[in-house]
Amino acid sequence: MGNVAGNELGLRTIVLRKSDTASRKIRFYTDNRSAKWPAVERGVGFAVLFWNPKKSWQLQMHGSTLIVDQEQTHHIWASLPVHSRSSYATKLAPGSPLPGPDNGLADHFFDMSLEETAYAEAHFAVFDIVVDLFESLQLSRNGHRRAKFKWEENSQNWDGQWIVP
């Protein structure tokens, strides 16, 4: 996933949590103390890159962000096991300097109960990217194929065309 905020390009690997073709949304979880969160809050554009090595296929998606409401976010949080909550439970914000190698968690974190890890919900955030553009690139020794699709608000449909790879 990548975006530009000010003069800085931000790239990160992030886990796709859900997709919904009807609403054109793809969902992600994050720590709201992370460097990307201010951009998510502003609804700026993000690009996401997917790669399937078995099919030699690349898919790029572009769109703006939409924060998932607190009720849905709480419901998702309640379903997470302790090991999944660890990503949001660090004492310091992601990217904070440390004096040495450390995971940033309390020493006994993985022995905690769900109730004891509840404090980390304050850092848990869920957002969607509403896709308005995507490109498909199929790589082949016999010639690549590439197509581009753009969401057209007026027609409420995807407008696509083949483009040079």
Short mmCIF file of N, CA and C in Angstrom, two decimals:
data_model
loop_
_atom_site.label_atom_id
_atom_site.label_comp_id
_atom_site.label_asym_id
_atom_site.label_seq_id
_atom_site.Cartn_x
_atom_site.Cartn_y
_atom_site.Cartn_z
N MET A 1 0.85 -1.16 0.00
CA MET A 1 0.00 0.00 0.00
C MET A 1 0.90 1.22 0.00
N GLY A 2 0.52 2.23 -0.73
CA GLY A 2 1.31 3.44 -0.77
C GLY A 2 0.44 4.68 -0.92
N ASN A 3 0.99 5.79 -0.49
CA ASN A 3 0.35 7.08 -0.69
C ASN A 3 1.41 8.17 -0.60
N VAL A 4 1.03 9.37 -1.01
CA VAL A 4 1.90 10.53 -0.88
C VAL A 4 1.23 11.48 0.09
N ALA A 5 1.97 11.87 1.12
CA ALA A 5 1.48 12.84 2.09
C ALA A 5 2.50 13.96 2.15
N GLY A 6 2.11 15.15 1.71
CA GLY A 6 3.07 16.25 1.61
C GLY A 6 4.09 15.90 0.56
N ASN A 7 5.36 15.90 0.95
CA ASN A 7 6.45 15.55 0.04
C ASN A 7 6.95 14.14 0.26
N GLU A 8 6.28 13.37 1.11
CA GLU A 8 6.77 12.03 1.45
C GLU A 8 5.92 10.94 0.84
N LEU A 9 6.62 9.96 0.27
CA LEU A 9 5.97 8.77 -0.24
C LEU A 9 5.99 7.72 0.86
N GLY A 10 4.84 7.17 1.17
CA GLY A 10 4.76 6.13 2.19
C GLY A 10 4.39 4.80 1.57
N LEU A 11 5.21 3.78 1.81
CA LEU A 11 4.93 2.43 1.34
C LEU A 11 4.93 1.47 2.51
N ARG A 12 4.02 0.52 2.52
CA ARG A 12 3.98 -0.46 3.60
C ARG A 12 3.25 -1.70 3.12
N THR A 13 3.59 -2.81 3.73
CA THR A 13 2.86 -4.05 3.50
C THR A 13 1.74 -4.10 4.52
N ILE A 14 0.56 -4.41 4.07
CA ILE A 14 -0.60 -4.42 4.95
C ILE A 14 -1.50 -5.58 4.55
N VAL A 15 -2.22 -6.13 5.50
CA VAL A 15 -3.04 -7.32 5.26
C VAL A 15 -4.45 -6.91 4.83
N LEU A 16 -4.88 -7.44 3.69
CA LEU A 16 -6.25 -7.25 3.23
C LEU A 16 -7.16 -8.06 4.14
N ARG A 17 -8.16 -7.43 4.73
CA ARG A 17 -9.05 -8.10 5.69
C ARG A 17 -10.39 -8.50 5.09
N LYS A 18 -10.84 -7.74 4.08
CA LYS A 18 -12.16 -8.00 3.51
C LYS A 18 -12.26 -7.24 2.20
N SER A 19 -13.08 -7.75 1.29
CA SER A 19 -13.38 -7.01 0.07
C SER A 19 -14.86 -7.16 -0.25
N ASP A 20 -15.41 -6.14 -0.88
CA ASP A 20 -16.82 -6.14 -1.25
C ASP A 20 -16.95 -5.49 -2.62
N THR A 21 -17.18 -6.31 -3.65
CA THR A 21 -17.23 -5.78 -5.01
C THR A 21 -18.41 -4.84 -5.22
N ALA A 22 -19.55 -5.10 -4.59
CA ALA A 22 -20.73 -4.27 -4.79
C ALA A 22 -20.49 -2.82 -4.34
N SER A 23 -19.79 -2.65 -3.22
CA SER A 23 -19.53 -1.30 -2.71
C SER A 23 -18.16 -0.77 -3.14
N ARG A 24 -17.38 -1.61 -3.85
CA ARG A 24 -16.03 -1.27 -4.34
C ARG A 24 -15.07 -1.02 -3.17
N LYS A 25 -15.27 -1.68 -2.04
CA LYS A 25 -14.44 -1.43 -0.86
C LYS A 25 -13.51 -2.60 -0.58
N ILE A 26 -12.30 -2.25 -0.15
CA ILE A 26 -11.36 -3.21 0.40
C ILE A 26 -10.99 -2.73 1.80
N ARG A 27 -10.92 -3.64 2.75
CA ARG A 27 -10.79 -3.29 4.17
C ARG A 27 -9.44 -3.65 4.74
N PHE A 28 -8.97 -2.78 5.66
CA PHE A 28 -7.70 -2.96 6.34
C PHE A 28 -7.83 -2.56 7.80
N TYR A 29 -6.97 -3.13 8.66
CA TYR A 29 -6.86 -2.73 10.06
C TYR A 29 -5.53 -1.99 10.22
N THR A 30 -5.48 -1.08 11.19
CA THR A 30 -4.24 -0.38 11.47
C THR A 30 -4.22 0.12 12.90
N ASP A 31 -3.04 0.51 13.34
CA ASP A 31 -2.87 1.18 14.62
C ASP A 31 -3.06 2.68 14.34
N ASN A 32 -3.97 3.32 15.04
CA ASN A 32 -4.25 4.73 14.76
C ASN A 32 -3.14 5.67 15.23
N ARG A 33 -2.06 5.12 15.74
CA ARG A 33 -0.88 5.92 16.05
C ARG A 33 0.15 5.83 14.92
N SER A 34 -0.14 5.08 13.88
CA SER A 34 0.81 4.86 12.79
C SER A 34 0.94 6.10 11.91
N ALA A 35 2.01 6.15 11.14
CA ALA A 35 2.28 7.29 10.27
C ALA A 35 1.22 7.45 9.18
N LYS A 36 0.56 6.37 8.76
CA LYS A 36 -0.43 6.47 7.70
C LYS A 36 -1.78 7.01 8.20
N TRP A 37 -2.03 6.95 9.49
CA TRP A 37 -3.35 7.29 10.01
C TRP A 37 -3.81 8.71 9.68
N PRO A 38 -2.98 9.74 9.81
CA PRO A 38 -3.45 11.09 9.44
C PRO A 38 -3.94 11.17 7.98
N ALA A 39 -3.28 10.45 7.09
CA ALA A 39 -3.72 10.42 5.68
C ALA A 39 -5.05 9.69 5.55
N VAL A 40 -5.22 8.62 6.30
CA VAL A 40 -6.49 7.88 6.29
C VAL A 40 -7.60 8.80 6.77
N GLU A 41 -7.35 9.54 7.85
CA GLU A 41 -8.36 10.45 8.39
C GLU A 41 -8.76 11.53 7.40
N ARG A 42 -7.82 11.98 6.59
CA ARG A 42 -8.11 13.01 5.58
C ARG A 42 -8.77 12.43 4.33
N GLY A 43 -8.84 11.12 4.24
CA GLY A 43 -9.48 10.49 3.09
C GLY A 43 -8.66 10.57 1.81
N VAL A 44 -7.35 10.77 1.94
CA VAL A 44 -6.51 10.91 0.75
C VAL A 44 -6.42 9.59 -0.01
N GLY A 45 -5.93 9.68 -1.22
CA GLY A 45 -5.82 8.51 -2.06
C GLY A 45 -4.71 7.57 -1.63
N PHE A 46 -4.98 6.30 -1.77
CA PHE A 46 -4.01 5.25 -1.53
C PHE A 46 -3.98 4.35 -2.75
N ALA A 47 -2.85 3.72 -2.98
CA ALA A 47 -2.72 2.70 -4.02
C ALA A 47 -2.34 1.40 -3.33
N VAL A 48 -2.90 0.32 -3.83
CA VAL A 48 -2.64 -1.00 -3.27
C VAL A 48 -2.19 -1.90 -4.42
N LEU A 49 -1.16 -2.70 -4.17
CA LEU A 49 -0.63 -3.59 -5.19
C LEU A 49 -0.75 -5.04 -4.71
N PHE A 50 -1.35 -5.87 -5.56
CA PHE A 50 -1.46 -7.30 -5.30
C PHE A 50 -0.68 -8.04 -6.37
N TRP A 51 -0.06 -9.15 -6.00
CA TRP A 51 0.72 -9.95 -6.94
C TRP A 51 0.41 -11.42 -6.72
N ASN A 52 0.12 -12.14 -7.80
CA ASN A 52 -0.10 -13.57 -7.73
C ASN A 52 1.02 -14.24 -8.52
N PRO A 53 2.03 -14.80 -7.83
CA PRO A 53 3.18 -15.37 -8.53
C PRO A 53 2.84 -16.61 -9.36
N LYS A 54 1.85 -17.38 -8.94
CA LYS A 54 1.47 -18.58 -9.69
C LYS A 54 0.86 -18.22 -11.05
N LYS A 55 0.15 -17.11 -11.10
CA LYS A 55 -0.51 -16.70 -12.33
C LYS A 55 0.24 -15.58 -13.05
N SER A 56 1.35 -15.11 -12.46
CA SER A 56 2.11 -13.98 -13.02
C SER A 56 1.17 -12.81 -13.31
N TRP A 57 0.39 -12.49 -12.31
CA TRP A 57 -0.65 -11.47 -12.46
C TRP A 57 -0.51 -10.40 -11.39
N GLN A 58 -0.57 -9.15 -11.82
CA GLN A 58 -0.48 -8.00 -10.93
C GLN A 58 -1.77 -7.20 -11.01
N LEU A 59 -2.25 -6.76 -9.86
CA LEU A 59 -3.45 -5.93 -9.79
C LEU A 59 -3.14 -4.72 -8.93
N GLN A 60 -3.35 -3.54 -9.51
CA GLN A 60 -3.21 -2.29 -8.76
C GLN A 60 -4.60 -1.72 -8.54
N MET A 61 -4.86 -1.23 -7.34
CA MET A 61 -6.13 -0.57 -7.04
C MET A 61 -5.84 0.79 -6.43
N HIS A 62 -6.64 1.77 -6.80
CA HIS A 62 -6.48 3.13 -6.31
C HIS A 62 -7.83 3.60 -5.78
N GLY A 63 -7.80 4.37 -4.70
CA GLY A 63 -9.04 4.92 -4.17
C GLY A 63 -8.81 5.76 -2.94
N SER A 64 -9.89 6.31 -2.44
CA SER A 64 -9.83 7.14 -1.24
C SER A 64 -10.24 6.32 -0.02
N THR A 65 -9.87 6.80 1.15
CA THR A 65 -10.13 6.06 2.38
C THR A 65 -11.42 6.51 3.05
N LEU A 66 -12.00 5.56 3.77
CA LEU A 66 -13.22 5.79 4.51
C LEU A 66 -13.08 5.05 5.83
N ILE A 67 -13.16 5.76 6.95
CA ILE A 67 -13.01 5.16 8.27
C ILE A 67 -14.29 4.41 8.64
N VAL A 68 -14.14 3.18 9.11
CA VAL A 68 -15.28 2.36 9.53
C VAL A 68 -15.77 2.87 10.88
N ASP A 69 -17.09 2.92 11.05
CA ASP A 69 -17.66 3.50 12.27
C ASP A 69 -17.25 2.71 13.52
N GLN A 70 -17.37 3.39 14.65
CA GLN A 70 -16.90 2.87 15.93
C GLN A 70 -17.61 1.58 16.33
N GLU A 71 -18.90 1.46 16.04
CA GLU A 71 -19.64 0.26 16.42
C GLU A 71 -19.11 -0.97 15.66
N GLN A 72 -18.91 -0.84 14.35
CA GLN A 72 -18.36 -1.96 13.57
C GLN A 72 -16.94 -2.28 14.01
N THR A 73 -16.15 -1.23 14.27
CA THR A 73 -14.77 -1.42 14.70
C THR A 73 -14.73 -2.18 16.03
N HIS A 74 -15.60 -1.82 16.96
CA HIS A 74 -15.65 -2.51 18.25
C HIS A 74 -16.04 -3.98 18.05
N HIS A 75 -16.98 -4.25 17.17
CA HIS A 75 -17.41 -5.63 16.90
C HIS A 75 -16.24 -6.45 16.35
N ILE A 76 -15.48 -5.86 15.44
CA ILE A 76 -14.31 -6.55 14.88
C ILE A 76 -13.28 -6.81 15.98
N TRP A 77 -13.02 -5.79 16.79
CA TRP A 77 -12.05 -5.92 17.89
C TRP A 77 -12.42 -7.07 18.81
N ALA A 78 -13.68 -7.14 19.16
CA ALA A 78 -14.15 -8.17 20.09
C ALA A 78 -13.90 -9.58 19.55
N SER A 79 -13.78 -9.72 18.25
CA SER A 79 -13.56 -11.05 17.65
C SER A 79 -12.08 -11.42 17.55
N LEU A 80 -11.17 -10.49 17.84
CA LEU A 80 -9.75 -10.75 17.68
C LEU A 80 -9.18 -11.52 18.87
N PRO A 81 -8.38 -12.57 18.60
CA PRO A 81 -7.70 -13.27 19.69
C PRO A 81 -6.51 -12.42 20.19
N VAL A 82 -5.95 -12.82 21.30
CA VAL A 82 -4.86 -12.07 21.92
C VAL A 82 -3.70 -11.85 20.95
N HIS A 83 -3.27 -12.89 20.22
CA HIS A 83 -2.11 -12.70 19.34
C HIS A 83 -2.38 -11.67 18.25
N SER A 84 -3.62 -11.54 17.79
CA SER A 84 -3.95 -10.52 16.79
C SER A 84 -4.00 -9.12 17.40
N ARG A 85 -4.34 -9.04 18.66
CA ARG A 85 -4.39 -7.74 19.34
C ARG A 85 -3.00 -7.17 19.59
N SER A 86 -1.99 -8.01 19.53
CA SER A 86 -0.62 -7.55 19.82
C SER A 86 -0.16 -6.44 18.88
N SER A 87 -0.67 -6.40 17.67
CA SER A 87 -0.28 -5.37 16.70
C SER A 87 -0.69 -3.97 17.13
N TYR A 88 -1.62 -3.88 18.05
CA TYR A 88 -2.15 -2.59 18.48
C TYR A 88 -1.85 -2.31 19.95
N ALA A 89 -1.09 -3.20 20.59
CA ALA A 89 -0.89 -3.15 22.03
C ALA A 89 0.49 -2.66 22.46
N THR A 90 1.31 -2.21 21.54
CA THR A 90 2.65 -1.76 21.91
C THR A 90 2.56 -0.53 22.81
N LYS A 91 3.55 -0.41 23.67
CA LYS A 91 3.58 0.72 24.59
C LYS A 91 3.77 2.04 23.85
N LEU A 92 4.58 2.01 22.82
CA LEU A 92 4.87 3.19 22.01
C LEU A 92 4.22 3.05 20.63
N ALA A 93 4.07 4.17 19.95
CA ALA A 93 3.48 4.16 18.61
C ALA A 93 4.39 3.42 17.62
N PRO A 94 3.81 2.82 16.59
CA PRO A 94 4.64 2.18 15.56
C PRO A 94 5.66 3.17 14.99
N GLY A 95 6.87 2.69 14.80
CA GLY A 95 7.94 3.54 14.26
C GLY A 95 8.73 4.30 15.31
N SER A 96 8.32 4.20 16.59
CA SER A 96 9.05 4.88 17.66
C SER A 96 10.41 4.22 17.86
N PRO A 97 11.45 5.01 18.15
CA PRO A 97 12.77 4.43 18.38
C PRO A 97 12.82 3.62 19.67
N LEU A 98 13.64 2.59 19.65
CA LEU A 98 13.87 1.74 20.82
C LEU A 98 15.37 1.66 21.09
N PRO A 99 15.78 1.43 22.34
CA PRO A 99 17.20 1.33 22.65
C PRO A 99 17.86 0.05 22.12
N GLY A 100 17.05 -0.93 21.79
CA GLY A 100 17.56 -2.21 21.30
C GLY A 100 16.42 -3.02 20.72
N PRO A 101 16.71 -4.24 20.25
CA PRO A 101 15.65 -5.06 19.67
C PRO A 101 14.58 -5.40 20.70
N ASP A 102 13.33 -5.15 20.34
CA ASP A 102 12.22 -5.36 21.25
C ASP A 102 10.93 -5.32 20.44
N ASN A 103 9.92 -6.06 20.87
CA ASN A 103 8.64 -6.02 20.16
C ASN A 103 7.72 -4.91 20.67
N GLY A 104 8.12 -4.20 21.71
CA GLY A 104 7.34 -3.08 22.21
C GLY A 104 6.17 -3.47 23.11
N LEU A 105 5.99 -4.76 23.34
CA LEU A 105 4.87 -5.23 24.14
C LEU A 105 5.29 -5.46 25.60
N ALA A 106 4.30 -5.52 26.47
CA ALA A 106 4.56 -5.90 27.85
C ALA A 106 5.16 -7.31 27.84
N ASP A 107 6.07 -7.60 28.76
CA ASP A 107 6.77 -8.89 28.79
C ASP A 107 5.84 -10.10 28.80
N HIS A 108 4.74 -10.00 29.44
CA HIS A 108 3.82 -11.13 29.58
C HIS A 108 2.59 -11.01 28.68
N PHE A 109 2.67 -10.20 27.63
CA PHE A 109 1.49 -9.91 26.81
C PHE A 109 0.77 -11.16 26.32
N PHE A 110 1.50 -12.12 25.78
CA PHE A 110 0.86 -13.29 25.18
C PHE A 110 0.27 -14.26 26.21
N ASP A 111 0.47 -13.97 27.49
CA ASP A 111 -0.18 -14.74 28.55
C ASP A 111 -1.42 -14.02 29.08
N MET A 112 -1.68 -12.83 28.56
CA MET A 112 -2.83 -12.03 29.03
C MET A 112 -4.14 -12.60 28.50
N SER A 113 -5.20 -12.29 29.21
CA SER A 113 -6.56 -12.66 28.78
C SER A 113 -7.07 -11.59 27.81
N LEU A 114 -8.19 -11.87 27.17
CA LEU A 114 -8.81 -10.88 26.29
C LEU A 114 -9.13 -9.60 27.08
N GLU A 115 -9.62 -9.75 28.28
CA GLU A 115 -9.96 -8.60 29.10
C GLU A 115 -8.72 -7.75 29.40
N GLU A 116 -7.60 -8.42 29.67
CA GLU A 116 -6.36 -7.69 29.99
C GLU A 116 -5.78 -6.96 28.77
N THR A 117 -6.15 -7.40 27.58
CA THR A 117 -5.64 -6.73 26.37
C THR A 117 -6.62 -5.69 25.83
N ALA A 118 -7.72 -5.49 26.52
CA ALA A 118 -8.76 -4.56 26.06
C ALA A 118 -8.23 -3.13 25.89
N TYR A 119 -7.22 -2.75 26.66
CA TYR A 119 -6.66 -1.40 26.56
C TYR A 119 -6.20 -1.07 25.14
N ALA A 120 -5.79 -2.07 24.39
CA ALA A 120 -5.24 -1.84 23.05
C ALA A 120 -6.31 -1.46 22.04
N GLU A 121 -7.57 -1.64 22.37
CA GLU A 121 -8.65 -1.24 21.45
C GLU A 121 -8.59 0.25 21.15
N ALA A 122 -8.06 1.04 22.07
CA ALA A 122 -7.93 2.48 21.84
C ALA A 122 -7.04 2.80 20.64
N HIS A 123 -6.16 1.86 20.26
CA HIS A 123 -5.24 2.07 19.14
C HIS A 123 -5.70 1.36 17.86
N PHE A 124 -6.76 0.59 17.95
CA PHE A 124 -7.24 -0.21 16.83
C PHE A 124 -8.17 0.61 15.94
N ALA A 125 -7.90 0.60 14.65
CA ALA A 125 -8.74 1.32 13.70
C ALA A 125 -8.96 0.47 12.46
N VAL A 126 -10.10 0.64 11.84
CA VAL A 126 -10.47 -0.08 10.64
C VAL A 126 -10.84 0.94 9.58
N PHE A 127 -10.31 0.73 8.37
CA PHE A 127 -10.68 1.63 7.28
C PHE A 127 -10.83 0.86 5.98
N ASP A 128 -11.61 1.46 5.10
CA ASP A 128 -11.82 0.90 3.77
C ASP A 128 -11.17 1.84 2.76
N ILE A 129 -10.76 1.26 1.66
CA ILE A 129 -10.42 2.05 0.48
C ILE A 129 -11.55 1.82 -0.50
N VAL A 130 -12.15 2.91 -0.95
CA VAL A 130 -13.21 2.84 -1.95
C VAL A 130 -12.51 2.94 -3.31
N VAL A 131 -12.48 1.84 -4.03
CA VAL A 131 -11.71 1.74 -5.27
C VAL A 131 -12.42 2.50 -6.39
N ASP A 132 -11.65 3.38 -7.05
CA ASP A 132 -12.21 4.09 -8.20
C ASP A 132 -11.39 3.88 -9.47
N LEU A 133 -10.27 3.16 -9.34
CA LEU A 133 -9.43 2.87 -10.51
C LEU A 133 -8.66 1.59 -10.22
N PHE A 134 -8.59 0.71 -11.22
CA PHE A 134 -7.71 -0.44 -11.06
C PHE A 134 -7.12 -0.83 -12.41
N GLU A 135 -5.93 -1.42 -12.32
CA GLU A 135 -5.22 -1.90 -13.49
C GLU A 135 -4.84 -3.35 -13.28
N SER A 136 -5.00 -4.12 -14.33
CA SER A 136 -4.64 -5.53 -14.33
C SER A 136 -3.51 -5.74 -15.33
N LEU A 137 -2.47 -6.43 -14.90
CA LEU A 137 -1.34 -6.74 -15.78
C LEU A 137 -1.06 -8.23 -15.72
N GLN A 138 -1.24 -8.90 -16.82
CA GLN A 138 -0.97 -10.33 -16.94
C GLN A 138 0.36 -10.48 -17.67
N LEU A 139 1.36 -11.03 -16.98
CA LEU A 139 2.67 -11.23 -17.59
C LEU A 139 2.72 -12.58 -18.28
N SER A 140 3.34 -12.61 -19.47
CA SER A 140 3.46 -13.85 -20.22
C SER A 140 4.67 -13.77 -21.14
N ARG A 141 5.33 -14.88 -21.32
CA ARG A 141 6.46 -14.93 -22.26
C ARG A 141 5.98 -14.71 -23.69
N ASN A 142 4.70 -14.90 -23.93
CA ASN A 142 4.13 -14.72 -25.26
C ASN A 142 3.55 -13.32 -25.45
N GLY A 143 3.85 -12.43 -24.53
CA GLY A 143 3.35 -11.05 -24.58
C GLY A 143 2.45 -10.74 -23.41
N HIS A 144 2.70 -9.62 -22.79
CA HIS A 144 1.92 -9.19 -21.63
C HIS A 144 0.59 -8.58 -22.09
N ARG A 145 -0.38 -8.56 -21.18
CA ARG A 145 -1.66 -7.91 -21.42
C ARG A 145 -1.98 -7.02 -20.23
N ARG A 146 -2.47 -5.83 -20.54
CA ARG A 146 -2.76 -4.87 -19.48
C ARG A 146 -4.08 -4.16 -19.79
N ALA A 147 -4.88 -3.98 -18.77
CA ALA A 147 -6.16 -3.28 -18.90
C ALA A 147 -6.33 -2.31 -17.74
N LYS A 148 -7.05 -1.24 -18.00
CA LYS A 148 -7.30 -0.22 -16.99
C LYS A 148 -8.80 0.03 -16.90
N PHE A 149 -9.30 0.11 -15.66
CA PHE A 149 -10.73 0.32 -15.43
C PHE A 149 -10.92 1.50 -14.47
N LYS A 150 -11.84 2.38 -14.84
CA LYS A 150 -12.12 3.56 -14.03
C LYS A 150 -13.61 3.59 -13.71
N TRP A 151 -13.92 3.87 -12.43
CA TRP A 151 -15.32 3.96 -12.02
C TRP A 151 -15.90 5.27 -12.53
N GLU A 152 -17.03 5.17 -13.19
CA GLU A 152 -17.73 6.34 -13.72
C GLU A 152 -18.96 6.60 -12.86
N GLU A 153 -18.92 7.68 -12.09
CA GLU A 153 -20.02 8.01 -11.18
C GLU A 153 -21.33 8.21 -11.94
N ASN A 154 -21.27 8.86 -13.08
CA ASN A 154 -22.51 9.16 -13.83
C ASN A 154 -23.25 7.90 -14.24
N SER A 155 -22.52 6.91 -14.74
CA SER A 155 -23.16 5.68 -15.21
C SER A 155 -23.19 4.59 -14.13
N GLN A 156 -22.51 4.84 -13.01
CA GLN A 156 -22.41 3.85 -11.94
C GLN A 156 -21.90 2.51 -12.48
N ASN A 157 -20.82 2.61 -13.28
CA ASN A 157 -20.28 1.44 -13.92
C ASN A 157 -18.78 1.62 -14.16
N TRP A 158 -18.10 0.51 -14.39
CA TRP A 158 -16.68 0.55 -14.70
C TRP A 158 -16.48 0.78 -16.20
N ASP A 159 -15.62 1.72 -16.54
CA ASP A 159 -15.24 1.97 -17.93
C ASP A 159 -13.82 1.44 -18.10
N GLY A 160 -13.65 0.45 -18.97
CA GLY A 160 -12.35 -0.18 -19.12
C GLY A 160 -11.83 -0.15 -20.53
N GLN A 161 -10.52 -0.27 -20.64
CA GLN A 161 -9.91 -0.38 -21.95
C GLN A 161 -8.56 -1.07 -21.84
N TRP A 162 -8.17 -1.71 -22.91
CA TRP A 162 -6.85 -2.32 -22.99
C TRP A 162 -5.82 -1.21 -23.16
N ILE A 163 -4.67 -1.36 -22.52
CA ILE A 163 -3.58 -0.40 -22.67
C ILE A 163 -2.28 -1.16 -22.89
N VAL A 164 -1.30 -0.45 -23.40
CA VAL A 164 -0.01 -1.07 -23.67
C VAL A 164 0.66 -1.44 -22.34
N PRO A 165 1.15 -2.69 -22.25
CA PRO A 165 1.80 -3.11 -21.01
C PRO A 165 3.10 -2.35 -20.76
#
